[in-house]
Structure formats: structure tokens, C-alpha cells
C-alpha positions as a printed Julia matrix, in Angstrom:
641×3 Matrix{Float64}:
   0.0     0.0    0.0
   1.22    3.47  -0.58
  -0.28    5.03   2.15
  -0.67    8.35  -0.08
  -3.23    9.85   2.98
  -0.96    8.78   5.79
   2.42   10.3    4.12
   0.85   13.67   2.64
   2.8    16.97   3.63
   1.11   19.12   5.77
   0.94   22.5    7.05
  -0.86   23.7   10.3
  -0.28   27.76  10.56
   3.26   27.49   9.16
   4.67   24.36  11.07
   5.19   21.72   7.99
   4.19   18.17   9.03
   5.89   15.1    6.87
   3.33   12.74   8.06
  -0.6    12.76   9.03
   0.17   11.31  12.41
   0.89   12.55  15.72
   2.41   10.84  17.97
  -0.1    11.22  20.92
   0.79   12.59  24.25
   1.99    9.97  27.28
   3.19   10.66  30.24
   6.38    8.43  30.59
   7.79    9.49  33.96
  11.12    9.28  32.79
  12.09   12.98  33.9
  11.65   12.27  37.24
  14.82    9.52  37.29
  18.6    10.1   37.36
  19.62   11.67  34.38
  15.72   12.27  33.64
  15.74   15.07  30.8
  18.79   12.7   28.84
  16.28    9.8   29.2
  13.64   11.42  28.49
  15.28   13.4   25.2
  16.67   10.4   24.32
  13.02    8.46  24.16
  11.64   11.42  21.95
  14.85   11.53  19.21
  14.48    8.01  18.96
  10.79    8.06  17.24
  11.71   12.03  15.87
  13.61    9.95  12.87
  10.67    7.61  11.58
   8.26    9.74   9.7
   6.39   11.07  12.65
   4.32   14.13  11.64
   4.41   15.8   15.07
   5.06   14.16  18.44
   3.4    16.21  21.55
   5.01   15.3   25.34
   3.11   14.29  28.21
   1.34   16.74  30.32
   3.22   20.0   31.42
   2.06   21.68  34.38
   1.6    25.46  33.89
   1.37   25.31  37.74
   3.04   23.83  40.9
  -0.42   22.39  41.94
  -1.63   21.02  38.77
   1.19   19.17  38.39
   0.78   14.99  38.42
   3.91   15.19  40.68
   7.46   15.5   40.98
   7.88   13.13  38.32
   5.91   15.41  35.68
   7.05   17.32  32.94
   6.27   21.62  34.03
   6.64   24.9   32.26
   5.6    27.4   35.25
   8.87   28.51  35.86
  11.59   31.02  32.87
  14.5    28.42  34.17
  12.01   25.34  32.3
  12.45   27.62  29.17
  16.79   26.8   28.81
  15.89   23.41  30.67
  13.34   22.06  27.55
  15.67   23.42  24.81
  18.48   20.9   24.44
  15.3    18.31  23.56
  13.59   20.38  21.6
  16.96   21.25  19.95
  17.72   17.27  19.69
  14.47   16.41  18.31
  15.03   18.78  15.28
  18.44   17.65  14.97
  17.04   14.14  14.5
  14.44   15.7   11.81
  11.39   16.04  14.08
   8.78   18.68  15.4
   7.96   18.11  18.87
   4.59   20.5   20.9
   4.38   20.56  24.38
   1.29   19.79  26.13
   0.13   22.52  28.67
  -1.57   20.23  31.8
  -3.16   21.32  34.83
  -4.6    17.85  36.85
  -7.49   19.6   38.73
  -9.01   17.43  41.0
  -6.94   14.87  40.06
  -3.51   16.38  41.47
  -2.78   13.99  44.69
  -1.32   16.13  47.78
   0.8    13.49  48.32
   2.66   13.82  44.94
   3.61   17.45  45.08
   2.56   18.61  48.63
   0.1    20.98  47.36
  -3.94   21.17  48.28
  -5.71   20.7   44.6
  -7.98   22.82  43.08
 -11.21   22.64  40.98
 -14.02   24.32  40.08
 -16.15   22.84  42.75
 -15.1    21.28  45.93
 -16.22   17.76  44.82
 -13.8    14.81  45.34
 -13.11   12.56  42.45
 -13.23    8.78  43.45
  -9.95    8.11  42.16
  -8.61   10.62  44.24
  -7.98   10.86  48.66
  -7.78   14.46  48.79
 -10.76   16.84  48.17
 -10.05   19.55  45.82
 -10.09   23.43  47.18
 -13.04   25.59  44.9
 -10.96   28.36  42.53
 -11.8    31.95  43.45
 -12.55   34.25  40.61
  -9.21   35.82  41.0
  -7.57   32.36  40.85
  -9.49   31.56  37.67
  -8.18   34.54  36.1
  -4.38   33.61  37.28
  -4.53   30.12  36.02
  -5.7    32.12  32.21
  -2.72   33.59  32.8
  -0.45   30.74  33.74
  -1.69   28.49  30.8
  -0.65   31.61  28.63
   2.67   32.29  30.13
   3.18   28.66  29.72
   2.63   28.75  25.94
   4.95   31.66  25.89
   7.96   29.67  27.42
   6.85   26.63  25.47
   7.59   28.85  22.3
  10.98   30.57  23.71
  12.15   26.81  24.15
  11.99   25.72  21.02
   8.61   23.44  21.02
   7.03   23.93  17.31
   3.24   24.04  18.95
   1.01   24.05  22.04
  -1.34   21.43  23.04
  -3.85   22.82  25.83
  -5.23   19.92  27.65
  -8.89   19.71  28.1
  -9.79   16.14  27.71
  -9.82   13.02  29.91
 -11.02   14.95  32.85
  -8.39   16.93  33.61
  -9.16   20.38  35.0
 -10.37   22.14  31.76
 -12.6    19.64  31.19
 -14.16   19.23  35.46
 -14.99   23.11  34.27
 -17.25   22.19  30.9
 -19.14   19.27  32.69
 -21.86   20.07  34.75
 -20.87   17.11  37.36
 -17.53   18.78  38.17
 -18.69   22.15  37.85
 -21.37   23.45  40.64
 -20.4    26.92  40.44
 -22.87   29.8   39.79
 -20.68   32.66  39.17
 -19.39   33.44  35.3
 -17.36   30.17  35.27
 -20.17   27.54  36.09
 -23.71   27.63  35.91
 -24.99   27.42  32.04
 -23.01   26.11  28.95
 -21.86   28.96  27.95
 -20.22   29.67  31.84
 -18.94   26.28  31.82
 -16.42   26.56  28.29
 -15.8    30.42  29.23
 -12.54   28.77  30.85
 -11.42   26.89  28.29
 -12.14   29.68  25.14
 -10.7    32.1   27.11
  -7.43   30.13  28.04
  -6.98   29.69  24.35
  -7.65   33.18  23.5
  -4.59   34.37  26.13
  -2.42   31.67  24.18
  -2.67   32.83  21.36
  -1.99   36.31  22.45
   0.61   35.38  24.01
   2.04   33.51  20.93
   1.33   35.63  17.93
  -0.68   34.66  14.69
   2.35   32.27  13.44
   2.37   29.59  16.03
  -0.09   26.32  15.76
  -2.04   25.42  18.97
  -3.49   22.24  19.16
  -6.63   21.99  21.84
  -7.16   18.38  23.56
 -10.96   18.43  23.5
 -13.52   15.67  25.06
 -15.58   14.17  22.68
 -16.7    11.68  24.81
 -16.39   12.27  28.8
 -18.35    8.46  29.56
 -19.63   10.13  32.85
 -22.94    9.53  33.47
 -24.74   13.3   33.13
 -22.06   15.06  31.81
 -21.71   17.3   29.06
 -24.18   16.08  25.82
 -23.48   15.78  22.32
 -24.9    18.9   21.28
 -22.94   20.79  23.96
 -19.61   18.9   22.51
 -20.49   20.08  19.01
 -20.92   23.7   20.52
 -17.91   23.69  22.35
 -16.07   22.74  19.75
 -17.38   25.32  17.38
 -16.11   27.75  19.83
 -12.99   26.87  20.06
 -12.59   26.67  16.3
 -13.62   30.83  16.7
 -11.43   30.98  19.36
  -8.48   30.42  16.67
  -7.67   27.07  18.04
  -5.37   25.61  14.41
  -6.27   21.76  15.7
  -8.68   19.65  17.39
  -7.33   16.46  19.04
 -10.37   14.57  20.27
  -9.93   12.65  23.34
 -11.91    9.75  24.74
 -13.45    8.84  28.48
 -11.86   10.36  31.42
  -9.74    8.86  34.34
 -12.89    7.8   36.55
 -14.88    6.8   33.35
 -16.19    2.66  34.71
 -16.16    2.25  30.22
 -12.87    0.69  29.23
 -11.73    3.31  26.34
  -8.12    1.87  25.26
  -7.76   -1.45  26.68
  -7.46   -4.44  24.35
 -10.66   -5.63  24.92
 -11.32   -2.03  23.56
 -12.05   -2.57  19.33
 -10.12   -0.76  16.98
 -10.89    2.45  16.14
 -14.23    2.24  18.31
 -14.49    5.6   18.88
 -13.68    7.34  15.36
 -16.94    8.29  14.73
 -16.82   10.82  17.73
 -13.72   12.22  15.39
 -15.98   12.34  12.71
 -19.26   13.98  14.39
 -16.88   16.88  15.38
 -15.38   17.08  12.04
 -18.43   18.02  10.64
 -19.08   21.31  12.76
 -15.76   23.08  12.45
 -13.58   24.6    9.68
 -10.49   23.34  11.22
  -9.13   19.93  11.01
  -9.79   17.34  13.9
  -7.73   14.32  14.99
  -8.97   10.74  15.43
  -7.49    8.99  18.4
  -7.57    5.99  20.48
  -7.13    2.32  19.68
  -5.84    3.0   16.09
  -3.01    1.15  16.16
  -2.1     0.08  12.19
  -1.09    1.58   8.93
  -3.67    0.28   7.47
  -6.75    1.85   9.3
  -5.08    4.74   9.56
  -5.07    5.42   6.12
  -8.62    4.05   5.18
  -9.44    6.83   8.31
  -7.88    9.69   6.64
  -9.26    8.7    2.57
 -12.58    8.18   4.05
 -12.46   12.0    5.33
 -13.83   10.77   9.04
 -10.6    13.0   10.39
  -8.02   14.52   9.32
  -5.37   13.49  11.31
  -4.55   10.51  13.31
  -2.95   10.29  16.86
  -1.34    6.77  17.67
   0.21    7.16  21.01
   1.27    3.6   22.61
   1.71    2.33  19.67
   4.98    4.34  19.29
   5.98    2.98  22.67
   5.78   -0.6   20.91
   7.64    0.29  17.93
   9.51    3.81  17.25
   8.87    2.55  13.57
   5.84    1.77  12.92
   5.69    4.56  10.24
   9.16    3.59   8.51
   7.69    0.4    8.7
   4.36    0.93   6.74
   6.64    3.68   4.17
   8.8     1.06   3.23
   5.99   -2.02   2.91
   7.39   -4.17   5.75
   4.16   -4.6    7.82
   5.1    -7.47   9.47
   7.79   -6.62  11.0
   5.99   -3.73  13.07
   5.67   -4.28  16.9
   2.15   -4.0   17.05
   0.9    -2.24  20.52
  -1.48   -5.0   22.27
  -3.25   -2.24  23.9
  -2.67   -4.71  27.67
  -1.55   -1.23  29.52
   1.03   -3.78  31.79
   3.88   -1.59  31.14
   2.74    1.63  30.55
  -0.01    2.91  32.09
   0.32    0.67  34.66
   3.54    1.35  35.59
   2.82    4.87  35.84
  -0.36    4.72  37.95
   2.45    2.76  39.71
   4.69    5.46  40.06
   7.11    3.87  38.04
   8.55    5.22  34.36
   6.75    3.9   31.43
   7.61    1.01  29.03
   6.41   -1.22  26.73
   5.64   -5.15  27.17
   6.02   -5.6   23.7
   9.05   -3.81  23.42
  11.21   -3.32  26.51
  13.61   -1.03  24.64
  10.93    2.29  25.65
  11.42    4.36  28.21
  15.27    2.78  28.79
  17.04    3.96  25.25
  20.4     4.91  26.6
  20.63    1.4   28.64
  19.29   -1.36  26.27
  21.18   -0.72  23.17
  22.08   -3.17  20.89
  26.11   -4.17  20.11
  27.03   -6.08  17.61
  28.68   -9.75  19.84
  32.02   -9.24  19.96
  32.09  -13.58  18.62
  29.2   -14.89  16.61
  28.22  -18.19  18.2
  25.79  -21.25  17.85
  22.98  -20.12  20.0
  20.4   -22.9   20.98
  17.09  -21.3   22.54
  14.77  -23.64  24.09
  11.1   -22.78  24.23
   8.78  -20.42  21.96
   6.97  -18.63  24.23
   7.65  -15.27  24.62
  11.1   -14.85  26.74
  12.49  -17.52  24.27
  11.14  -15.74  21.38
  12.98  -12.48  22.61
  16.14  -13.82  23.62
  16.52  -14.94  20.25
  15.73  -12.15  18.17
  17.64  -10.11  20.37
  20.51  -12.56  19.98
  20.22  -13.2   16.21
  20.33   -9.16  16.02
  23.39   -9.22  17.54
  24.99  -11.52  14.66
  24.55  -14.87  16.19
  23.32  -17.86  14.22
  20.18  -18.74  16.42
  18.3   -21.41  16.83
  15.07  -21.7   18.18
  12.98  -25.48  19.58
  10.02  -25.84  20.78
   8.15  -29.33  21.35
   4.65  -27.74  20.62
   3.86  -27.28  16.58
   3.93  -23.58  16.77
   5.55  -20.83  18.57
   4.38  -18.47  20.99
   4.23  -20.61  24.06
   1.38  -19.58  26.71
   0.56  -16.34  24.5
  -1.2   -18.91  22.43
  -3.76  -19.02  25.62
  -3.82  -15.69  25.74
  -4.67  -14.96  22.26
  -8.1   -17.15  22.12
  -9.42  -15.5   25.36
 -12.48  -13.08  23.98
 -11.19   -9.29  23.97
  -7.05  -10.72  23.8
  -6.54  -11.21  20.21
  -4.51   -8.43  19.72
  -1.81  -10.98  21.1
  -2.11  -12.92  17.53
   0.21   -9.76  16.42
   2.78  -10.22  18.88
   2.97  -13.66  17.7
   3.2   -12.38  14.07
   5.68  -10.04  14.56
   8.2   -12.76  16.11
   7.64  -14.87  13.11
   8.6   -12.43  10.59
  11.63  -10.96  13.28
  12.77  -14.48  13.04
  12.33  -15.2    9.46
  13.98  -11.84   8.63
  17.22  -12.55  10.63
  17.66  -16.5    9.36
  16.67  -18.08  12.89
  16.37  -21.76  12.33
  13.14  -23.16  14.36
  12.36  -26.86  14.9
   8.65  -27.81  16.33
   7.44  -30.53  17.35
  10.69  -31.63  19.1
  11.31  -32.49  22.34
  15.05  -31.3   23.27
  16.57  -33.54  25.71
  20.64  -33.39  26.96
  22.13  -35.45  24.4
  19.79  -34.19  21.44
  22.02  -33.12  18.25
  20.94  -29.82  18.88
  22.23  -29.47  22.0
  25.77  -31.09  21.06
  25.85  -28.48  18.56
  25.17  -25.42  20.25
  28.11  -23.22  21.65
  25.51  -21.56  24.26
  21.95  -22.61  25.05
  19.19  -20.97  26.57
  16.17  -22.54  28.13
  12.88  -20.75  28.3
  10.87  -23.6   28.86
   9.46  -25.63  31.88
   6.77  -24.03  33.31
   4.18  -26.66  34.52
   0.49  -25.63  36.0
   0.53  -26.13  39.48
  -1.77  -28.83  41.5
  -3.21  -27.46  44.86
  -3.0   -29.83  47.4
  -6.59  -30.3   48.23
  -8.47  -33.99  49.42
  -9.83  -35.19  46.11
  -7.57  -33.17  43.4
  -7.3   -36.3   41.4
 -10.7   -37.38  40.45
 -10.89  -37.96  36.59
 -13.71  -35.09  36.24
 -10.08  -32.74  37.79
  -8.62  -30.84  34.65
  -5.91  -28.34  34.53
  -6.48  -24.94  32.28
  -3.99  -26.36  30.27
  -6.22  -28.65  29.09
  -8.91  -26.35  28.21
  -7.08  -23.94  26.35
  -5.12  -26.83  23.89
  -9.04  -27.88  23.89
  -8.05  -31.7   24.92
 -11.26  -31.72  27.88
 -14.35  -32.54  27.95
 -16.3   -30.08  29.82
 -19.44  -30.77  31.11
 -22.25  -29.22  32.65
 -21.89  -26.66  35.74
 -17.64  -25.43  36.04
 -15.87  -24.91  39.16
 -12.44  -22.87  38.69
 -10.06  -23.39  41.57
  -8.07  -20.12  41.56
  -8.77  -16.16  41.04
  -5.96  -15.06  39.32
  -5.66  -13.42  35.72
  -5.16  -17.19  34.3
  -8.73  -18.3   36.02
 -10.39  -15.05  34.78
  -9.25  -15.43  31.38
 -10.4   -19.14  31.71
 -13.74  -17.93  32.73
 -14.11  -15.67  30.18
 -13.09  -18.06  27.37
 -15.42  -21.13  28.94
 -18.44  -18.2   28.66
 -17.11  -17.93  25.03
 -18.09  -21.24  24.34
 -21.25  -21.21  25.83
 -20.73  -22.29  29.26
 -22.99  -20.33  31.36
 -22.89  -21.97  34.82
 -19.45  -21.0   36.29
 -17.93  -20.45  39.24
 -14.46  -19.34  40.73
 -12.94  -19.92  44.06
  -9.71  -18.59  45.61
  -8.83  -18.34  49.27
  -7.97  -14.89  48.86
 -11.08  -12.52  48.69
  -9.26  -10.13  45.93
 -10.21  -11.47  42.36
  -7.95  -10.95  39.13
  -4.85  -10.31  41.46
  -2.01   -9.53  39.21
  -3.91   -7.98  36.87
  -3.0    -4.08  36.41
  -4.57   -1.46  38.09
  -5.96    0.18  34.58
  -7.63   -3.3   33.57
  -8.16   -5.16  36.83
 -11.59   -3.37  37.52
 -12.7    -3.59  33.82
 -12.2    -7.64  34.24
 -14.21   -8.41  37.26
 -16.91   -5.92  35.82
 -17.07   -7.84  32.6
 -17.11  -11.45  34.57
 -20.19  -10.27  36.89
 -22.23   -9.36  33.44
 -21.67  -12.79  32.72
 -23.01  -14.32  35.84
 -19.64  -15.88  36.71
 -19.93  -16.43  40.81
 -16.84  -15.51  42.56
 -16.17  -16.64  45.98
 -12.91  -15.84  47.74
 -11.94  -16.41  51.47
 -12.26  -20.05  51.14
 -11.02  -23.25  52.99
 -10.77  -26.04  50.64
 -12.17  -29.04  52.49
 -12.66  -31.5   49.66
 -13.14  -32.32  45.84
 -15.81  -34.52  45.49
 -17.95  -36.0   42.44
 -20.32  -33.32  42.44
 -18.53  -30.26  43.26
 -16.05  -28.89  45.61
 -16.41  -28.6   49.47
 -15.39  -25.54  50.78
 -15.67  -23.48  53.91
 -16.95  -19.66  54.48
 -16.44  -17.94  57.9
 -16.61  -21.35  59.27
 -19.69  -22.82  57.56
 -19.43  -25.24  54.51
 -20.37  -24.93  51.22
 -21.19  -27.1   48.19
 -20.22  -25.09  45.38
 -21.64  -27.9   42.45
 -19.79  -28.5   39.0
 -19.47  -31.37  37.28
 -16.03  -30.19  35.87
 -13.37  -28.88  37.99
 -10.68  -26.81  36.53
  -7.17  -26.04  38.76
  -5.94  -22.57  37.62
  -4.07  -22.09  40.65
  -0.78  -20.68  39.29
   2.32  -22.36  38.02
   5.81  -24.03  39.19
   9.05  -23.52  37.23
  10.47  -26.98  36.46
  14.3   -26.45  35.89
  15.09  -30.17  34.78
  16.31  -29.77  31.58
  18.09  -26.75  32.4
  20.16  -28.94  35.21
  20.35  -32.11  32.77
  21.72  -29.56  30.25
  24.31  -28.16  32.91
  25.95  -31.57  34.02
  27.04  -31.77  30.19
  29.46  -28.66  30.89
  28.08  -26.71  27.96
  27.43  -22.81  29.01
  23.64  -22.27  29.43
  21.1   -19.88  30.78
  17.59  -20.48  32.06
  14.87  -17.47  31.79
  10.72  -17.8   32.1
   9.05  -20.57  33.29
  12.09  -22.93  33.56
  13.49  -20.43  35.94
  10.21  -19.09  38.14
   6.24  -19.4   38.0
   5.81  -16.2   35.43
   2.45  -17.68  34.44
   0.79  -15.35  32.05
   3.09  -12.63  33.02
   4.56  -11.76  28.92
   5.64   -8.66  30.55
   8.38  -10.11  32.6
   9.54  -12.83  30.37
  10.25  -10.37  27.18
  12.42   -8.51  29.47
  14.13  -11.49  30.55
  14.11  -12.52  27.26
  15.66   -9.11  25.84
  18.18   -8.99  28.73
  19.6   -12.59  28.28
  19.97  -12.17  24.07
  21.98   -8.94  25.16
  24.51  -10.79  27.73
  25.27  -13.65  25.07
């Protein structure tokens, strides 16, 4: 494909754009580390060279108590001016253009995080926040104008190419359009027209501040997802407004921090919410920008020639590959990194406190650390195991100018993301899959299938170095009764070997037995239940997806019960115990998802033969399901050969 929509030239007021896609705005935490702003430069000039129209940083603050904390980006003070302009400098070096997003977090600043009381337009807590936000005075209104301007001003003097004012995801601009944030009755609340004054008028001091020759880019909600908030019509007015309030670029955002609708999980279609793009498109002059879940080439383009938006703004998905773009330019789809949209090691991480990265791609967020050398000797590498910290360790080894080769003793790779990827709402991980085929292909790895590698296989003789990523067995709680023949692991279910009958009984809690439940429900088995001894469900599943998953399993009727005593497996059910009083929970299929055990004995066999060898994932510890984890173990070990 030619992509002729997705590579046309572009101007917005002056600032030329080589590509129709931004590169949305995350927040990577990276600035708050040692060496943060080399990090953090570094993580920008890497995706500044592929093709990237425009790429706009994460939030700013444009004052002390807006900001998301000390690890945040800000651009309150005249030192952030010289601070910002060796990356901005380094980002053009490397052939980019680079805005800065201007942020204030409302009610969702925590005290904690920068020691400040927040602020909002109304005194009303959000639930995803402890602290309850302090009501703005007039006068205060009026300074924050002012500090979002002076902001823009500094943003200019170091270097950035644009502005993006931030008034999406429920962020303070937007608590002051929705009538559920804002109670006030003074000229900043009450009616519609109170409600946007803030937001109109903050753009109208930017661009005073900024002249007539500098694009400013407004992060608008097209869809807050809180229930009584501000209504289509109102949207279309705002955004009319702001198009009149000489606003060069609408960036639609999606759902706001507290929104209970999942809006860029995987379970999240593709481009699910480009229509809200395209309703806005239709009442303004100026061009508006699709985002959310778009994460290919391919849809990009067929967004842009069917005139729904006129830009695109793929944010993650630069996190999972810097080249996607290069990529789809040069026609080698399947090699791109494809972002799974699982949030494990990027948003999660941050709500974490922690710097973003990427699951699929462990290089983000550390650029200056995991760089890739040539090996100083090219060796026979032997990788044991397909799944996904085998399949990393040896691209990242045949990379490095090794001949690699890869066994696995099931028919195809991808190890336990093949569970995964059948799970309703998980295919996405059928493109991580993908993408190591065609990593491997490209590079000459040899892979075998359908072998089992034992010490004195030919393989093994033959190898100067080996690495074993396999082992990992699921793991049999020790309850009366574990062994009657109606007992089946979720092994068994997902390589679809059981026979499941009637009513289900899952022993475990954990992401695996969640994603078992929702596949069984899949299939049509209604009558499930889980157990776990522990009374918190979907433990170890992040933060940012965690409350999505136990909402979608209670739509489906699936009956958890944690804080249980296992007394006994019996024909008909399990026997449990609740505060002291038994239970029959009935199924006439019991399924153990209780976690996994790392089973090292090839790895040890291996050693006694003298020949150097590592051991990584499930042959080293219980990982389960965890991809994240084993791709950097995978990533790390390819590195040290």
C-alpha cells in the first residue's frame, strides 16, 4: 500500500508536518529519574527519525499544583524555558517537530505527589482521588488564564514547534465544561456557555501570548463516559467555539480517568471511537484528529481517505515500535511491533509510580541502557522454548549476529501467548505472535517444532551456548480429592483436549482463572464459578484493567467466591468453607488454575554436560501469564550472550 493519505505533507499555521500522524501525548515518567531530561530526550529523538508528523510530550504543568507530581514534565517557571531546549533542539536535529502539552490535573492532582492542596471548580472529590479539591476563586481563575498563557509563551521561547492545551480526559479544563464537576454559579459555572468560558478564554490568552504564526493544538472531550455530563450537542458547541477561538487543531480525546467504560484497553475494538472524530469534524472549519485504539497503517489510512478525520494520533503504539511509520513507508508490515493495547507496562507502571515502558518492546522508556552491540564472537545459539522470553532472547541474539536457533516441542511458537490470544477481547496478542515470526524469518533463525530437546539431542551437542525458556508446569493445589478424573488443569482447556461438562468450578482467582472464565463463557458455558482463598479477584492484573475484568465477569453471571477453605473435591462439586460454615459449590467439571511451578530439569540435565547455558521464564520461576516479565528477561539474556 502506498499510504498516499498517511504520508501527505502538511501544514498547520506554518509548522510543515511530513506525516498525518501525531504521535499522541503519554506521560512516561522518565524525567523524574537520574539523568531524567537525557532519558527522556533520548526516548523522543528516537521516534523524531521515523516519519512522525508531530510528536506532543506528556502533560506540562503550567502550575506547581496542577502538576501529576514531581515526576511530571512543568513549564511554570523562565529556568524550564533553557531546561526544555536541548530536547527540543535534539528532536530537530534528529528531523522532528515536537509540541508541548500545557496540563493542569485539577481534581486529580494527589497532595501526596507534590505537597500541594488541589484545586477545581467545585469542591467535589473525584473517586480516584484521597484528597478533596479546594473551589478556585474568581481571581484564581483569572491567574490560572494567565499561567496556561505564560506557559505557551515559554513553550515557544524553548523551542517546542506548537502548544497542546489539555482539556480532555477529565483533567481540570474539562471538570470546568461538565456540569458534574462544575457546581459553580458565578461566570465560570452555571450554564453552557459559563462552563467553556474557561477553556475559550485560556486559548484566546495563548494565542496572544504567541502571535498569529504559532499552531495550537486543543485536547478536546468528545466523549467524557460520565454519566450526566456534558451532551453531544454541547460537545459540538464547544467545539465550534474553540474553532472561533483560533484554536489551528482539534485532538479529540476519549473517556476520562474515573470513566467505569474501558476506552483503550485491548478488549477495547479498533478504532471504536472514530466516529466521535468524525461527528466533530463536521461542525468546524479546522481539522480534527482521530485517536484511540488505532493502532495500524492500514486503518489509519482508510481513516484519513474516508475524510472521518483529518489526522490521526497513535500514542502507545509508538511505545511498541519507534517505527511503525518507517515500517508501513517502506511495505514491511510485518515486522511492526504491534501495541497490544494490555496497559502492563505503561499505564500501569505509571499509575504505579514507576517510568513507562512497553511489554512488547522493553527497549521504551530505557534507550540509553538497552542498546544493541554487535557480539564481539558470533556463536551457535540454541534457545529452548517459543513462548515469549524464548522468542525475545533470540531475536535479540540473532540481532546481535549470532546464528540462532530456536525449539520448541509444541507445533507452533508463541508458548502460553497462544492461551492468551483465544481468550475473547485478547486477540490483539495474535500480532505479537506475528511479529516474532517475521523478526525471526527476517534474521535466518532456524526453528524446529514438534521436538522435544533432551541433553544429548544433536541440537544441544551443537550449540556453543543454550538458553532454556521452557518448563513451566500448572501447578496442582493440594486439596483432598484433586485427582478425580472429572479434575482438569487450564492447560487442558485452552489446547481444547477436555471434555467439559455441565456446571464449572475454577479453583483459583488469578488473571489465568479469569481469562479461563471468560473463554469457557465464550463457548457457551454459562454456569461458572471461581474460588480462591484470597477474597481479591484478578490479582495480578493491572490497576488500569483489573476493575474492567471483574466488571465484565459479573455481566456474565460468573460467581466468585474468595476467602475459602478447601475441604474436599468430590464427584459433584467442591467442598469448601466460608467464615466457618461449609459450602457445596456444584460443578461437574473442575478446573485447577491455581498458578504455576518452574520446572528447571532440563536446564540442570543440560548443565551436568558442561556446555554454558542460561535459564529465563518458566524454567526459571512461576511467570504464568506474566509476557511482561519474560520479554524482558528474554531481551536482557539475548543482550549478555
Amino acid at each position: 500500500m502506498a499510504y498516499s493519505y498517511l504520508f501527505s505533507p502538511s501544514t498547520i499555521r506554518g509548522m510543515e508536518m511530513q506525516s498525518k500522524v501525531i504521535m499522541g501525548s503519554m506521560h512516561v515518567g522518565l524525567e523524574g529519574e537520574e539523568n531524567g531530561l537525557e532519558k527522556l530526550t533520548a526516548f523522543y529523538v528516537r521516534r523524531a527519525k521515523e516519519h512522525v508528523g508531530l510528536i506532543v510530550t506528556g502533560g506540562a504543568a503550567v502550575s506547581p499544583e496542577g502538576s501529576g507530581g514531581t515526576h511530571f514534565m512543568s513549564i511554570y517557571k523562565d529556568d524550564d524555558i533553557a531546561h526544555w531546549r536541548n530536547l527540543t533542539d535534539k528532536v530537530h536535529e534528529a528531523g522532528g517537530k515536537i509540541a508541548l502539552q500545557l496540563f493542569h490535573a485539577g481534581r486529580y492532582a494527589y497532595k501526596a505527589a507534590n505537597g500541594l492542596e488541589p484545586v477545581a471548580p467545585s469542591p467535589l472529590q473525584s473517586p480516584i482521588n484521597p484528597d478533596q479539591p479546594r473551589e478556585l476563586t474568581d481571581s484564581e481563575v483569572e491567574e490560572l488564564i494567565r499561567s496556561f498563557s505564560s506557559a505557551a509563551r515559554r513553550a515557544k521561547e524553548a523551542g517546542f514547534d506548537a502548544v497542546e492545551i489539555m482539556g480532555s480526559e477529565g483533567y481540570l479544563i474539562n471538570q470546568f465544561v461538565s456540569p458534574v464537576t462544575n457546581k459553580r454559579t458565578d461566570r465560570w459555572g452555571g450554564n453552557f456557555e459559563n462552563r467553556i468560558r474557561f477553556s475559550l478564554e485560556i486559548a484566546k490568552a495563548v494565542r496572544r501570548e504567541t502571535g498569529n504564526e504559532y499552531p495550537i493544538i486543543f485536547r478536546m472531550s468528545g466523549l467524557d463516559l460520565i454519566e450526566n455530563s456534558t451532551t453531544e450537542d454541547e460537545t459540538f458547541l464547544w467545539a465550534e467555539k474553540l474553532a472561533e477561538a483560533d484554536v489551528d487543531l482539534l485532538n479529540i480525546g476519549i473517556g476520562w480517568h474515573e470513566s467505569r467504560v474501558p476506552t483503550i484497553s485491548m478488549k477495547v475494538p479498533r478504532n471504536n471511537f472514530v466516529y466521535i472524530a468524525e461527528g466533530i469534524k463536521a461542525h468546524v472549519p479546522i481539522p480534527v484528529v482521530a485517536s484511540n485504539r488505532i493502532n495500524n497503517p492500514d486503518d489509519a489510512e482508510a481513516i484519513l481517505k474516508s475524510g472521518k478525520a483529518d489526522y490521526i494520533s497513535m500514542a502507545r503504539p509508538f511505545l511498541a515500535d519507534p517505527e511503525i511509520l518507517t515500517k508501513a513507508k517502506e511495505n514491511r508490515l510485518q515486522e511492526i511491533n504491534t501495541c497490544i493495547a494490555c496497559n502492563q507496562a505503561c499505564l500501569d507502571h505509571v499509575f504505579e509510580g514507576k517510568s513507562a515502558s512497553c511489554l512488547v518492546n522493553p527497549e521504551a522508556g530505557r534507550e540509553l541502557t538497552l542498546t544493541l552491540s554487535p557480539a564481539a564472537k558470533a556463536k551457535n545459539i540454541l534457545v529452548i522454548g517459543g513462548g515469549p522470553a524464548g522468542l525475545e532472547a533470540a531475536k535479540t541474539a540473532a540481532l546481535r549476529g549470532h546464528k540462532v536457533t530456536l525449539a520448541d516441542n509444541k507445533t507452533e511458537i508463541g508458548g502460553q501467548l497462544n492461551y492468551s490470544r483465544i481468550v475473547p477481547g485478547k486477540s490483539e496478542f495474535n500480532e505479537t505472535i506475528r511479529y516474532y515470526k517475521a523478526v525471526l524469518e527476517k534474521n535466518q533463525v532456524a526453528i524446529h517444532l514438534g521436538e522435544t530437546i533432551v541433553e544429548d539431542h544433536p541440537l544441544v551437542k551443537e550449540a556453543d551456548e543454550i538458553v532454556v525458556a521452557a518448563g513451566i508446569i500448572p501447578r496442582t493445589p493440594e486439596i483432598t480429592g484433586i485427582n478425580h478424573s472429572h479434575v482438569i488443569s487450564y492447560q487442558d482447556v485452552f489446547e481444547e483436549r477436555a471434555n467439559i461438562k455441565g456446571a464449572v468450578v475454577i479453583i483459583g482467582g488469578g488473571g489465568i482463572a479469569c481469562d479461563l472464565a471468560s473463554f469457557l463463557y465464550e463457548k457457551g458455558h454459562k454456569d461458572i464459578s471461581m474460588l480462591q482463598r484470597s477474597s481479591r479477584f484478578a490479582k495480578g492484573i493491572g490497576k488500569t484493567t483489573r476493575w474492567a475484568t471483574i466488571l465484565e465477569l459479573k455481566k456474565k453471571g460468573v460467581q466468585m467466591l474468595g476467602g475459602v477453605t478447601y475441604k474436599e473435591v468430590l464427584p459433584e462439586g467442591v467442598l469448601v468453607s466460608i467464615e466457618g460454615e461449609d459450602k457445596m459449590i456444584k460443578g461437574e467439571t473442575v478446573i485447577t488454575a491455581s498458578g504455576q511451578l518452574p520446572n528447571p530439569a532440563l536446564y540442570e540435565a543440560i548443565s551436568q554436560t558442561g556446555k554454558p547455558v542460561h535459564v529465563i521464564g518458566g524454567a526459571r520461576h512461576a511467570l504464568g501469564l506474566d509476557a511482561k516479565k519474560a520479554i524482558y528477561e528474554g531481551t536482557m539474556t539475548g543482550r549478555a550472550l
